[in-house]
Amino acid sequence: MILSLINHSFRYEIENVLRIFFPLEKITVIDDLPDTNENYVVTIFREKDNPDGNDTAVCSASIGGKNGSVSKSVSCEEKNQRELLIAQCLYELLVKITDYTPSWGILTGVRPSKLMRSRIEKNGEEAAYNHFKENLYVSDEKIKLAASVAKAENKIISLSQDNSYSLYISIPFCPTRCSYCSFVSHSITQAKKLIPDYVRLLCVEISEFSKIARDLGLKLETVYFGGGTPTSLDDESLKAVTDAVGKCFDIKNIREYTIEAGRPDTLTDEKLEIMKNAGVTRISINPQSFNDSVLKNIGRNHSSEDTLKTFDTARKHGFDNINMDLIAGLPGDTYDGFCDSVSKAAELSPENITVHTLALKRASRIVTDKNQNSVSLETAKMLSFASEKLYSEKYSPYYMYRQSKSVGNLENVGWTKKDMECLYNIYMMEEVHTVFAAGGGAVTKLKAPHENRIERIFNFKYPYEYISRYDELTKRKKHIYEFYSEL
């Protein structure tokens, strides 16, 4: 598809709006009229091209044999409204051509609740709601969701102090690679030779972060093991990492300690005992679906029965804070099948249920239906059911984010029982305080208190690189001292 940008430079936002409707299309951007009669979008800004002397945004398109045009005008003095205006034009045009109305309107950012929270703080609830509805074209359902999450986040954010930080530990290994996955994760079988050195250096990095935190007088709030699947490590390796955390940090006085167990087929009595003895307070057991044919289709080796047994075993080991992940829009799943998965998860009554939308990443192996708008509508229905069901079961939404190329530009939402929110999820997603991140592919985020300033320190992405070039990471950590010395 050809996208023409004429007399304006709003490529980022305009291309994002176009991708809401056509997430898998290859888009070629030009700055002139297209030399084709179909599958093009032209966006033009005409200055003072109006009887009132106002500026005019014009969008026209020919897509799949359907043609249309939309124009809007704005006062010449309101230069800061140009980007919004042309995005609105394009959105209205694409709604007409595709007969599809995305529930998040033209809002394409990763953190909708953060925008809602800032708008409420600045202008009040009514003005914030009106902005989402009238300017961004967000549906009433999603406005309610964004407002509910913003309110829940405020409570958790208030717990963080100027010297607070969290620790993230990356275990980028999995039993197998799911077909939808685009994370840097490796089959535990293929990466077996790397694991001893990876774990050894990971423990060194954990120790280095503990020294830095002590030197700077920082207070650890939460610990989070992510991946990959951290419990894909064998017992000895998992214990080595949890022992390193326990040795280097005052675990008894932190607010939360999470390990993403993830795959039910990686959890054993021995691993559950290792985590319990290490002081882990929260784990994830992620079915993704309770439909065995869908699980097989996405490359999972466990069954829905495995999930049920593992959940029961975890409860017997004393884990009273468990999250379960589900994914809407998985290939081969149906609306009824997804609704059944949500109902089964709710019946187990975990403390958190996180409902994700499938993200169509280039690095994943899924080939999806070309009729993306019908897929998006079906997935939106799935999320609406999940919302109604979980509200009825006394869960409430507490954090939310969106990924690039999520089906229908839809969201991922964490649902929680009363006072059981995952603190780390909010601290990380809303960039509340510094997160020290250890391991392959991990990204340390340094957050200045009372400022929006964020600086990042990147670890090497792949385990072999993390191992062979580890000394360079130690040098990079010197910047943490420099960052804090400037505060």
GROMACS .gro file of N, CA and C in nm, residues 1 10 57 83 137 159 213 223 312 316 345 418 424 475:
model
   42
    1MET      N    1   0.084  -0.120   0.000
    1MET     CA    2   0.000   0.000   0.000
    1MET      C    3   0.088   0.125   0.000
   10PHE      N    4   0.395   1.435   0.951
   10PHE     CA    5   0.337   1.355   1.058
   10PHE      C    6   0.337   1.206   1.022
   57ALA      N    7  -0.704   1.986   0.626
   57ALA     CA    8  -0.646   1.853   0.610
   57ALA      C    9  -0.737   1.773   0.518
   83GLU      N   10  -0.157   1.770   1.366
   83GLU     CA   11  -0.135   1.626   1.368
   83GLU      C   12  -0.264   1.551   1.405
  137TYR      N   13  -1.178   0.950   1.952
  137TYR     CA   14  -1.277   0.855   1.901
  137TYR      C   15  -1.274   0.720   1.974
  159LEU      N   16   0.295   0.413   4.646
  159LEU     CA   17   0.380   0.336   4.737
  159LEU      C   18   0.528   0.357   4.708
  213ALA      N   19   2.316  -0.061   4.446
  213ALA     CA   20   2.200  -0.015   4.524
  213ALA      C   21   2.242   0.027   4.665
  223VAL      N   22   1.092  -0.778   4.314
  223VAL     CA   23   1.179  -0.862   4.231
  223VAL      C   24   1.090  -0.938   4.134
  312ASP      N   25  -0.330  -2.678   4.124
  312ASP     CA   26  -0.365  -2.740   4.251
  312ASP      C   27  -0.239  -2.770   4.333
  316LYS      N   28  -0.118  -2.626   4.709
  316LYS     CA   29  -0.078  -2.714   4.818
  316LYS      C   30   0.059  -2.676   4.875
  345ALA      N   31  -1.065  -2.037   3.388
  345ALA     CA   32  -0.965  -1.966   3.469
  345ALA      C   33  -1.031  -1.900   3.589
  418LYS      N   34  -0.930  -0.803   4.498
  418LYS     CA   35  -0.909  -0.686   4.582
  418LYS      C   36  -0.773  -0.692   4.653
  424TYR      N   37   0.500  -0.486   4.053
  424TYR     CA   38   0.604  -0.471   3.951
  424TYR      C   39   0.546  -0.432   3.816
  475LYS      N   40   3.117  -0.246   3.271
  475LYS     CA   41   3.160  -0.108   3.243
  475LYS      C   42   3.040  -0.016   3.222
   0.00000   0.00000   0.00000
